[in-house]
Amino acid sequence: MTANVNQLSDEDLTLTETAQQKMQELAGQVEENIEGVRVYATPGGCSGVNFGMTFTDQLSGEDNVREYDGFKLIVDNGTMGYLKGVEIDFVANDGEDARFVFNNLQPVGGSGCGTCGSNTGSGCG
């Protein structure tokens, strides 16, 4: 049974055309019955949060969903707080180091000595 979920808009989260094509391709390769691609956040990394994606066969009332051609993108409310306004892209440099990237991430927290790759902030000292 499908849970009553919220619909995602472009203001919430977007996928580039390249990311949409890759997710559609990957979802088409899954033999099990899935609801969609779940984007999730876990503690860690230099900004305090790591993001990942996995196939899921479940939806809950805490989920936000956007339907694309061939798959659904699913984000729970807790993760959505980190992803508001983010764009997910897929980059492949000559077939090597192919990965999904999260553009426009906002800093988490506001403490610490800057963020990874940040060109702002004065460091710790």
Tab-separated table of N, CA, C and O in Angstrom:
chain	number	residue	atom	x	y	z
A	1	MET	N	0.835	-1.179	0.000
A	1	MET	CA	0.000	0.000	0.000
A	1	MET	C	0.882	1.244	0.000
A	1	MET	O	1.838	1.338	0.748
A	2	THR	N	0.582	2.203	-0.818
A	2	THR	CA	1.367	3.423	-0.927
A	2	THR	C	0.907	4.428	0.120
A	2	THR	O	-0.276	4.684	0.286
A	3	ALA	N	1.865	5.004	0.842
A	3	ALA	CA	1.558	5.986	1.876
A	3	ALA	C	1.177	7.320	1.241
A	3	ALA	O	1.499	7.595	0.094
A	4	ASN	N	0.498	8.155	2.013
A	4	ASN	CA	0.170	9.509	1.575
A	4	ASN	C	1.434	10.351	1.713
A	4	ASN	O	1.910	10.588	2.813
A	5	VAL	N	1.995	10.799	0.604
A	5	VAL	CA	3.282	11.505	0.612
A	5	VAL	C	3.126	12.907	0.048
A	5	VAL	O	2.150	13.226	-0.613
A	6	ASN	N	4.119	13.755	0.321
A	6	ASN	CA	4.163	15.116	-0.213
A	6	ASN	C	4.873	15.110	-1.560
A	6	ASN	O	5.803	14.340	-1.776
A	7	GLN	N	4.481	16.009	-2.437
A	7	GLN	CA	5.101	16.118	-3.751
A	7	GLN	C	6.241	17.142	-3.709
A	7	GLN	O	6.089	18.222	-3.151
A	8	LEU	N	7.378	16.789	-4.296
A	8	LEU	CA	8.522	17.697	-4.409
A	8	LEU	C	8.341	18.613	-5.613
A	8	LEU	O	7.808	18.207	-6.637
A	9	SER	N	8.851	19.838	-5.489
A	9	SER	CA	8.822	20.792	-6.600
A	9	SER	C	10.252	21.186	-6.953
A	9	SER	O	11.204	20.806	-6.271
A	10	ASP	N	10.402	21.992	-8.016
A	10	ASP	CA	11.720	22.495	-8.404
A	10	ASP	C	12.349	23.332	-7.301
A	10	ASP	O	13.566	23.387	-7.184
A	11	GLU	N	11.543	24.000	-6.489
A	11	GLU	CA	12.085	24.803	-5.391
A	11	GLU	C	12.670	23.908	-4.310
A	11	GLU	O	13.558	24.312	-3.572
A	12	ASP	N	12.154	22.680	-4.201
A	12	ASP	CA	12.643	21.744	-3.189
A	12	ASP	C	13.965	21.109	-3.592
A	12	ASP	O	14.948	21.151	-2.860
A	13	LEU	N	13.981	20.517	-4.783
A	13	LEU	CA	15.119	19.719	-5.221
A	13	LEU	C	14.984	19.485	-6.724
A	13	LEU	O	13.891	19.204	-7.203
A	14	THR	N	16.089	19.598	-7.447
A	14	THR	CA	16.039	19.358	-8.891
A	14	THR	C	17.083	18.331	-9.294
A	14	THR	O	18.077	18.115	-8.601
A	15	LEU	N	16.824	17.703	-10.429
A	15	LEU	CA	17.769	16.794	-11.055
A	15	LEU	C	18.103	17.335	-12.424
A	15	LEU	O	17.202	17.748	-13.166
A	16	THR	N	19.383	17.324	-12.777
A	16	THR	CA	19.747	17.706	-14.138
A	16	THR	C	19.248	16.620	-15.086
A	16	THR	O	18.933	15.499	-14.671
A	17	GLU	N	19.198	16.949	-16.353
A	17	GLU	CA	18.776	15.974	-17.362
A	17	GLU	C	19.696	14.753	-17.346
A	17	GLU	O	19.236	13.613	-17.474
A	18	THR	N	20.992	14.975	-17.157
A	18	THR	CA	21.955	13.871	-17.104
A	18	THR	C	21.682	12.961	-15.916
A	18	THR	O	21.715	11.734	-16.043
A	19	ALA	N	21.388	13.541	-14.764
A	19	ALA	CA	21.070	12.744	-13.573
A	19	ALA	C	19.775	11.961	-13.774
A	19	ALA	O	19.679	10.795	-13.391
A	20	GLN	N	18.775	12.602	-14.385
A	20	GLN	CA	17.514	11.910	-14.652
A	20	GLN	C	17.744	10.695	-15.554
A	20	GLN	O	17.214	9.607	-15.294
A	21	GLN	N	18.531	10.879	-16.601
A	21	GLN	CA	18.796	9.780	-17.537
A	21	GLN	C	19.521	8.630	-16.841
A	21	GLN	O	19.194	7.458	-17.059
A	22	LYS	N	20.505	8.952	-15.999
A	22	LYS	CA	21.263	7.907	-15.318
A	22	LYS	C	20.395	7.174	-14.307
A	22	LYS	O	20.450	5.946	-14.210
A	23	MET	N	19.573	7.901	-13.539
A	23	MET	CA	18.692	7.243	-12.576
A	23	MET	C	17.673	6.365	-13.282
A	23	MET	O	17.363	5.269	-12.814
A	24	GLN	N	17.145	6.831	-14.404
A	24	GLN	CA	16.196	6.030	-15.178
A	24	GLN	C	16.869	4.742	-15.659
A	24	GLN	O	16.302	3.653	-15.575
A	25	GLU	N	18.089	4.868	-16.151
A	25	GLU	CA	18.852	3.701	-16.607
A	25	GLU	C	19.074	2.717	-15.465
A	25	GLU	O	18.836	1.508	-15.609
A	26	LEU	N	19.513	3.201	-14.313
A	26	LEU	CA	19.781	2.334	-13.171
A	26	LEU	C	18.507	1.686	-12.641
A	26	LEU	O	18.502	0.494	-12.319
A	27	ALA	N	17.425	2.458	-12.550
A	27	ALA	CA	16.155	1.906	-12.071
A	27	ALA	C	15.656	0.810	-13.010
A	27	ALA	O	15.074	-0.181	-12.557
A	28	GLY	N	15.901	0.964	-14.298
A	28	GLY	CA	15.494	-0.043	-15.270
A	28	GLY	C	16.268	-1.339	-15.165
A	28	GLY	O	15.830	-2.377	-15.647
A	29	GLN	N	17.425	-1.308	-14.507
A	29	GLN	CA	18.257	-2.492	-14.357
A	29	GLN	C	17.898	-3.312	-13.112
A	29	GLN	O	18.357	-4.433	-12.951
A	30	VAL	N	17.082	-2.741	-12.228
A	30	VAL	CA	16.717	-3.421	-10.988
A	30	VAL	C	15.620	-4.434	-11.281
A	30	VAL	O	14.608	-4.093	-11.887
A	31	GLU	N	15.828	-5.658	-10.842
A	31	GLU	CA	14.865	-6.709	-11.117
A	31	GLU	C	13.747	-6.773	-10.089
A	31	GLU	O	12.675	-7.279	-10.365
A	32	GLU	N	13.982	-6.267	-8.872
A	32	GLU	CA	12.956	-6.282	-7.847
A	32	GLU	C	11.950	-5.170	-8.102
A	32	GLU	O	12.217	-4.224	-8.825
A	33	ASN	N	10.800	-5.281	-7.448
A	33	ASN	CA	9.773	-4.241	-7.524
A	33	ASN	C	10.173	-3.118	-6.567
A	33	ASN	O	10.270	-3.342	-5.358
A	34	ILE	N	10.445	-1.926	-7.086
A	34	ILE	CA	10.861	-0.812	-6.241
A	34	ILE	C	9.872	0.338	-6.351
A	34	ILE	O	9.178	0.479	-7.354
A	35	GLU	N	9.813	1.155	-5.294
A	35	GLU	CA	9.021	2.386	-5.325
A	35	GLU	C	9.800	3.497	-6.011
A	35	GLU	O	9.233	4.342	-6.659
A	36	GLY	N	11.143	3.518	-5.805
A	36	GLY	CA	11.940	4.571	-6.412
A	36	GLY	C	13.344	4.641	-5.850
A	36	GLY	O	13.833	3.706	-5.226
A	37	VAL	N	13.982	5.788	-6.074
A	37	VAL	CA	15.340	6.064	-5.606
A	37	VAL	C	15.232	6.960	-4.378
A	37	VAL	O	14.684	8.059	-4.447
A	38	ARG	N	15.737	6.468	-3.247
A	38	ARG	CA	15.699	7.238	-2.000
A	38	ARG	C	17.013	7.985	-1.819
A	38	ARG	O	18.089	7.392	-1.897
A	39	VAL	N	16.925	9.295	-1.580
A	39	VAL	CA	18.081	10.110	-1.223
A	39	VAL	C	18.061	10.222	0.301
A	39	VAL	O	17.023	10.507	0.892
A	40	TYR	N	19.212	9.983	0.942
A	40	TYR	CA	19.262	9.996	2.399
A	40	TYR	C	20.504	10.733	2.894
A	40	TYR	O	21.472	10.928	2.144
A	41	ALA	N	20.457	11.140	4.152
A	41	ALA	CA	21.584	11.818	4.798
A	41	ALA	C	22.034	10.993	5.997
A	41	ALA	O	21.206	10.417	6.702
A	42	THR	N	23.349	10.934	6.193
A	42	THR	CA	23.921	10.281	7.367
A	42	THR	C	24.964	11.213	7.973
A	42	THR	O	25.566	12.020	7.259
A	43	PRO	N	25.196	11.116	9.290
A	43	PRO	CA	26.222	11.961	9.904
A	43	PRO	C	27.603	11.621	9.368
A	43	PRO	O	27.890	10.472	9.064
A	44	GLY	N	28.451	12.655	9.232
A	44	GLY	CA	29.827	12.442	8.809
A	44	GLY	C	30.262	13.450	7.777
A	44	GLY	O	29.527	14.365	7.433
A	45	GLY	N	31.455	13.266	7.282
A	45	GLY	CA	31.992	14.170	6.276
A	45	GLY	C	32.411	15.485	6.891
A	45	GLY	O	32.143	15.782	8.049
A	46	CYS	N	33.054	16.303	6.109
A	46	CYS	CA	33.593	17.556	6.630
A	46	CYS	C	32.492	18.560	6.958
A	46	CYS	O	32.674	19.423	7.800
A	47	SER	N	31.345	18.445	6.307
A	47	SER	CA	30.263	19.384	6.599
A	47	SER	C	29.326	18.845	7.660
A	47	SER	O	28.368	19.506	8.023
A	48	GLY	N	29.581	17.631	8.146
A	48	GLY	CA	28.741	17.034	9.170
A	48	GLY	C	27.669	16.120	8.607
A	48	GLY	O	26.996	15.423	9.349
A	49	VAL	N	27.491	16.112	7.280
A	49	VAL	CA	26.459	15.286	6.652
A	49	VAL	C	26.998	14.678	5.361
A	49	VAL	O	27.625	15.363	4.559
A	50	ASN	N	26.749	13.393	5.182
A	50	ASN	CA	27.022	12.709	3.917
A	50	ASN	C	25.688	12.363	3.279
A	50	ASN	O	24.719	12.073	3.979
A	51	PHE	N	25.636	12.368	1.962
A	51	PHE	CA	24.414	12.029	1.244
A	51	PHE	C	24.646	10.783	0.421
A	51	PHE	O	25.743	10.549	-0.066
A	52	GLY	N	23.602	10.018	0.262
A	52	GLY	CA	23.669	8.821	-0.553
A	52	GLY	C	22.327	8.554	-1.200
A	52	GLY	O	21.341	9.246	-0.926
A	53	MET	N	22.308	7.540	-2.046
A	53	MET	CA	21.072	7.148	-2.725
A	53	MET	C	21.006	5.631	-2.765
A	53	MET	O	22.035	4.965	-2.891
A	54	THR	N	19.792	5.117	-2.670
A	54	THR	CA	19.566	3.688	-2.744
A	54	THR	C	18.177	3.439	-3.321
A	54	THR	O	17.321	4.327	-3.292
A	55	PHE	N	17.960	2.248	-3.842
A	55	PHE	CA	16.625	1.882	-4.286
A	55	PHE	C	15.811	1.491	-3.065
A	55	PHE	O	16.345	0.908	-2.126
A	56	THR	N	14.528	1.803	-3.078
A	56	THR	CA	13.666	1.448	-1.958
A	56	THR	C	12.354	0.880	-2.464
A	56	THR	O	11.893	1.239	-3.550
A	57	ASP	N	11.787	0.000	-1.661
A	57	ASP	CA	10.480	-0.561	-2.002
A	57	ASP	C	9.400	-0.066	-1.042
A	57	ASP	O	8.292	-0.575	-1.041
A	58	GLN	N	9.746	0.951	-0.224
A	58	GLN	CA	8.795	1.442	0.769
A	58	GLN	C	8.669	2.958	0.728
A	58	GLN	O	9.636	3.666	0.479
A	59	LEU	N	7.458	3.427	1.004
A	59	LEU	CA	7.157	4.841	1.187
A	59	LEU	C	6.505	5.007	2.540
A	59	LEU	O	5.782	4.118	2.996
A	60	SER	N	6.751	6.140	3.170
A	60	SER	CA	6.092	6.439	4.435
A	60	SER	C	5.450	7.817	4.355
A	60	SER	O	5.700	8.581	3.417
A	61	GLY	N	4.655	8.149	5.347
A	61	GLY	CA	4.022	9.459	5.411
A	61	GLY	C	5.024	10.581	5.615
A	61	GLY	O	4.688	11.753	5.478
A	62	GLU	N	6.264	10.250	5.931
A	62	GLU	CA	7.330	11.240	6.122
A	62	GLU	C	8.095	11.510	4.835
A	62	GLU	O	9.073	12.244	4.844
A	63	ASP	N	7.686	10.898	3.743
A	63	ASP	CA	8.416	11.009	2.485
A	63	ASP	C	7.867	12.106	1.581
A	63	ASP	O	6.687	12.417	1.588
A	64	ASN	N	8.775	12.675	0.797
A	64	ASN	CA	8.477	13.641	-0.261
A	64	ASN	C	8.877	12.966	-1.563
A	64	ASN	O	9.954	12.374	-1.646
A	65	VAL	N	8.029	13.057	-2.589
A	65	VAL	CA	8.245	12.298	-3.817
A	65	VAL	C	8.116	13.197	-5.035
A	65	VAL	O	7.284	14.104	-5.068
A	66	ARG	N	8.930	12.906	-6.036
A	66	ARG	CA	8.790	13.533	-7.343
A	66	ARG	C	8.908	12.446	-8.391
A	66	ARG	O	9.862	11.670	-8.384
A	67	GLU	N	7.926	12.382	-9.275
A	67	GLU	CA	7.936	11.366	-10.320
A	67	GLU	C	8.625	11.901	-11.570
A	67	GLU	O	8.358	13.011	-12.005
A	68	TYR	N	9.534	11.078	-12.073
A	68	TYR	CA	10.219	11.350	-13.333
A	68	TYR	C	9.892	10.194	-14.277
A	68	TYR	O	9.287	9.205	-13.872
A	69	ASP	N	10.309	10.286	-15.504
A	69	ASP	CA	10.077	9.235	-16.479
A	69	ASP	C	10.884	7.998	-16.080
A	69	ASP	O	12.101	8.005	-16.149
A	70	GLY	N	10.222	6.955	-15.624
A	70	GLY	CA	10.885	5.700	-15.306
A	70	GLY	C	11.281	5.500	-13.858
A	70	GLY	O	11.748	4.418	-13.493
A	71	PHE	N	11.112	6.502	-12.997
A	71	PHE	CA	11.467	6.335	-11.584
A	71	PHE	C	10.847	7.459	-10.756
A	71	PHE	O	10.417	8.478	-11.278
A	72	LYS	N	10.831	7.240	-9.434
A	72	LYS	CA	10.423	8.270	-8.477
A	72	LYS	C	11.639	8.625	-7.628
A	72	LYS	O	12.422	7.748	-7.261
A	73	LEU	N	11.782	9.893	-7.302
A	73	LEU	CA	12.799	10.350	-6.372
A	73	LEU	C	12.113	10.529	-5.025
A	73	LEU	O	11.068	11.185	-4.945
A	74	ILE	N	12.663	9.941	-3.967
A	74	ILE	CA	12.037	9.922	-2.650
A	74	ILE	C	13.013	10.490	-1.629
A	74	ILE	O	14.169	10.076	-1.569
A	75	VAL	N	12.535	11.449	-0.815
A	75	VAL	CA	13.359	12.076	0.217
A	75	VAL	C	12.519	12.202	1.479
A	75	VAL	O	11.426	12.769	1.439
A	76	ASP	N	13.019	11.692	2.613
A	76	ASP	CA	12.266	11.830	3.859
A	76	ASP	C	12.389	13.260	4.390
A	76	ASP	O	13.268	14.023	3.967
A	77	ASN	N	11.508	13.629	5.305
A	77	ASN	CA	11.478	15.008	5.824
A	77	ASN	C	12.790	15.424	6.472
A	77	ASN	O	13.238	16.558	6.300
A	78	GLY	N	13.441	14.531	7.220
A	78	GLY	CA	14.706	14.870	7.872
A	78	GLY	C	15.794	15.213	6.872
A	78	GLY	O	16.515	16.200	7.019
A	79	THR	N	15.908	14.430	5.823
A	79	THR	CA	16.910	14.677	4.788
A	79	THR	C	16.559	15.916	3.981
A	79	THR	O	17.439	16.685	3.586
A	80	MET	N	15.263	16.139	3.762
A	80	MET	CA	14.827	17.290	2.959
A	80	MET	C	15.309	18.601	3.563
A	80	MET	O	15.614	19.556	2.834
A	81	GLY	N	15.442	18.661	4.881
A	81	GLY	CA	15.943	19.863	5.538
A	81	GLY	C	17.338	20.256	5.078
A	81	GLY	O	17.698	21.432	5.056
A	82	TYR	N	18.140	19.284	4.673
A	82	TYR	CA	19.496	19.541	4.176
A	82	TYR	C	19.533	19.816	2.681
A	82	TYR	O	20.504	20.364	2.176
A	83	LEU	N	18.503	19.377	1.965
A	83	LEU	CA	18.553	19.399	0.502
A	83	LEU	C	17.715	20.483	-0.154
A	83	LEU	O	17.673	20.565	-1.374
A	84	LYS	N	17.068	21.323	0.608
A	84	LYS	CA	16.211	22.364	0.037
A	84	LYS	C	17.016	23.218	-0.941
A	84	LYS	O	18.046	23.783	-0.594
A	85	GLY	N	16.576	23.269	-2.194
A	85	GLY	CA	17.240	24.070	-3.211
A	85	GLY	C	18.439	23.421	-3.881
A	85	GLY	O	19.099	24.031	-4.714
A	86	VAL	N	18.718	22.168	-3.561
A	86	VAL	CA	19.879	21.473	-4.114
A	86	VAL	C	19.562	20.916	-5.504
A	86	VAL	O	18.428	20.557	-5.802
A	87	GLU	N	20.586	20.866	-6.335
A	87	GLU	CA	20.510	20.243	-7.652
A	87	GLU	C	21.395	18.999	-7.633
A	87	GLU	O	22.553	19.068	-7.227
A	88	ILE	N	20.834	17.863	-8.064
A	88	ILE	CA	21.619	16.637	-8.181
A	88	ILE	C	22.002	16.470	-9.645
A	88	ILE	O	21.162	16.554	-10.530
A	89	ASP	N	23.289	16.246	-9.869
A	89	ASP	CA	23.813	16.073	-11.215
A	89	ASP	C	24.554	14.740	-11.280
A	89	ASP	O	24.894	14.155	-10.253
A	90	PHE	N	24.808	14.270	-12.480
A	90	PHE	CA	25.634	13.081	-12.694
A	90	PHE	C	26.786	13.488	-13.579
A	90	PHE	O	26.583	14.054	-14.659
A	91	VAL	N	28.007	13.222	-13.112
A	91	VAL	CA	29.197	13.581	-13.882
A	91	VAL	C	30.023	12.325	-14.139
A	91	VAL	O	30.142	11.462	-13.284
A	92	ALA	N	30.555	12.247	-15.336
A	92	ALA	CA	31.420	11.134	-15.720
A	92	ALA	C	32.559	11.705	-16.548
A	92	ALA	O	32.332	12.243	-17.625
A	93	ASN	N	33.755	11.597	-16.029
A	93	ASN	CA	34.934	12.084	-16.738
A	93	ASN	C	35.549	10.942	-17.525
A	93	ASN	O	36.274	10.128	-16.978
A	94	ASP	N	35.233	10.874	-18.806
A	94	ASP	CA	35.745	9.823	-19.688
A	94	ASP	C	35.475	8.424	-19.129
A	94	ASP	O	36.314	7.542	-19.225
A	95	GLY	N	34.316	8.250	-18.482
A	95	GLY	CA	33.935	6.945	-17.966
A	95	GLY	C	34.539	6.596	-16.623
A	95	GLY	O	34.179	5.608	-16.016
A	96	GLU	N	35.488	7.393	-16.165
A	96	GLU	CA	36.101	7.136	-14.867
A	96	GLU	C	35.558	8.122	-13.846
A	96	GLU	O	35.189	9.239	-14.178
A	97	ASP	N	35.492	7.694	-12.610
A	97	ASP	CA	35.043	8.553	-11.515
A	97	ASP	C	33.627	9.070	-11.768
A	97	ASP	O	33.319	10.225	-11.515
A	98	ALA	N	32.756	8.228	-12.321
A	98	ALA	CA	31.365	8.612	-12.564
A	98	ALA	C	30.625	8.616	-11.235
A	98	ALA	O	30.744	7.677	-10.443
A	99	ARG	N	29.866	9.701	-10.979
A	99	ARG	CA	29.176	9.802	-9.696
A	99	ARG	C	28.086	10.857	-9.756
A	99	ARG	O	28.100	11.742	-10.613
A	100	PHE	N	27.175	10.750	-8.814
A	100	PHE	CA	26.176	11.785	-8.615
A	100	PHE	C	26.781	12.833	-7.696
A	100	PHE	O	27.489	12.505	-6.750
A	101	VAL	N	26.540	14.107	-8.001
A	101	VAL	CA	27.034	15.200	-7.169
A	101	VAL	C	25.860	16.073	-6.743
A	101	VAL	O	24.867	16.197	-7.466
A	102	PHE	N	25.983	16.659	-5.566
A	102	PHE	CA	24.950	17.510	-4.993
A	102	PHE	C	25.462	18.949	-5.045
A	102	PHE	O	26.403	19.303	-4.338
A	103	ASN	N	24.850	19.761	-5.901
A	103	ASN	CA	25.249	21.154	-6.072
A	103	ASN	C	24.377	22.061	-5.210
A	103	ASN	O	23.215	21.765	-4.979
A	104	ASN	N	24.926	23.182	-4.789
A	104	ASN	CA	24.225	24.212	-4.015
A	104	ASN	C	23.897	23.787	-2.591
A	104	ASN	O	22.935	24.285	-2.009
A	105	LEU	N	24.679	22.864	-2.020
A	105	LEU	CA	24.447	22.480	-0.627
A	105	LEU	C	24.691	23.671	0.283
A	105	LEU	O	25.659	24.420	0.090
A	106	GLN	N	23.843	23.825	1.267
A	106	GLN	CA	24.013	24.893	2.238
A	106	GLN	C	24.865	24.386	3.398
A	106	GLN	O	24.795	23.208	3.750
A	107	PRO	N	25.675	25.254	4.017
A	107	PRO	CA	26.477	24.831	5.164
A	107	PRO	C	25.573	24.325	6.288
A	107	PRO	O	24.489	24.848	6.510
A	108	VAL	N	26.038	23.291	6.977
A	108	VAL	CA	25.289	22.726	8.091
A	108	VAL	C	25.837	23.302	9.378
A	108	VAL	O	27.032	23.327	9.595
A	109	GLY	N	24.963	23.761	10.234
A	109	GLY	CA	25.387	24.227	11.550
A	109	GLY	C	25.830	25.673	11.551
A	109	GLY	O	25.077	26.547	11.872
A	110	GLY	N	27.047	25.944	11.173
A	110	GLY	CA	27.556	27.301	11.224
A	110	GLY	C	28.754	27.412	12.136
A	110	GLY	O	29.321	28.461	12.331
A	111	SER	N	29.142	26.299	12.761
A	111	SER	CA	30.329	26.325	13.606
A	111	SER	C	31.455	25.621	12.878
A	111	SER	O	31.283	25.108	11.785
A	112	GLY	N	32.587	25.562	13.480
A	112	GLY	CA	33.727	24.899	12.867
A	112	GLY	C	34.649	25.895	12.208
A	112	GLY	O	34.553	27.095	12.405
A	113	CYS	N	35.535	25.400	11.409
A	113	CYS	CA	36.603	26.207	10.832
A	113	CYS	C	36.462	26.337	9.331
A	113	CYS	O	37.438	26.267	8.605
A	114	GLY	N	35.267	26.459	8.839
A	114	GLY	CA	35.038	26.493	7.398
A	114	GLY	C	34.567	25.137	6.940
A	114	GLY	O	34.426	24.215	7.718
A	115	THR	N	34.319	25.006	5.661
A	115	THR	CA	33.847	23.734	5.128
A	115	THR	C	34.843	23.209	4.123
A	115	THR	O	35.689	23.937	3.625
A	116	CYS	N	34.746	21.954	3.820
A	116	CYS	CA	35.656	21.341	2.849
A	116	CYS	C	35.581	22.077	1.529
A	116	CYS	O	34.496	22.322	1.017
A	117	GLY	N	36.700	22.432	0.993
A	117	GLY	CA	36.729	23.085	-0.291
A	117	GLY	C	36.225	24.512	-0.245
A	117	GLY	O	36.064	25.144	-1.265
A	118	SER	N	35.984	25.017	0.942
A	118	SER	CA	35.443	26.366	1.062
A	118	SER	C	36.521	27.387	0.766
A	118	SER	O	37.649	27.264	1.176
A	119	ASN	N	36.126	28.434	0.046
A	119	ASN	CA	37.067	29.526	-0.182
A	119	ASN	C	36.706	30.714	0.710
A	119	ASN	O	37.167	31.814	0.509
A	120	THR	N	35.841	30.455	1.669
A	120	THR	CA	35.480	31.493	2.625
A	120	THR	C	35.866	31.039	4.013
A	120	THR	O	36.147	29.880	4.247
A	121	GLY	N	35.862	31.935	4.940
A	121	GLY	CA	36.221	31.595	6.304
A	121	GLY	C	37.704	31.801	6.517
A	121	GLY	O	38.493	31.807	5.596
A	122	SER	N	38.080	31.960	7.766
A	122	SER	CA	39.461	32.278	8.055
A	122	SER	C	40.209	31.119	8.675
A	122	SER	O	41.328	31.275	9.117
A	123	GLY	N	39.584	29.955	8.725
A	123	GLY	CA	40.281	28.812	9.302
A	123	GLY	C	40.202	28.834	10.803
A	123	GLY	O	39.489	29.617	11.411
A	124	CYS	N	40.954	27.955	11.438
A	124	CYS	CA	40.958	27.825	12.901
A	124	CYS	C	42.228	28.453	13.438
A	124	CYS	O	43.263	27.834	13.453
A	125	GLY	N	42.152	29.606	13.883
A	125	GLY	CA	43.407	30.095	14.403
A	125	GLY	C	43.360	31.479	14.673
A	125	GLY	O	43.780	32.324	15.169
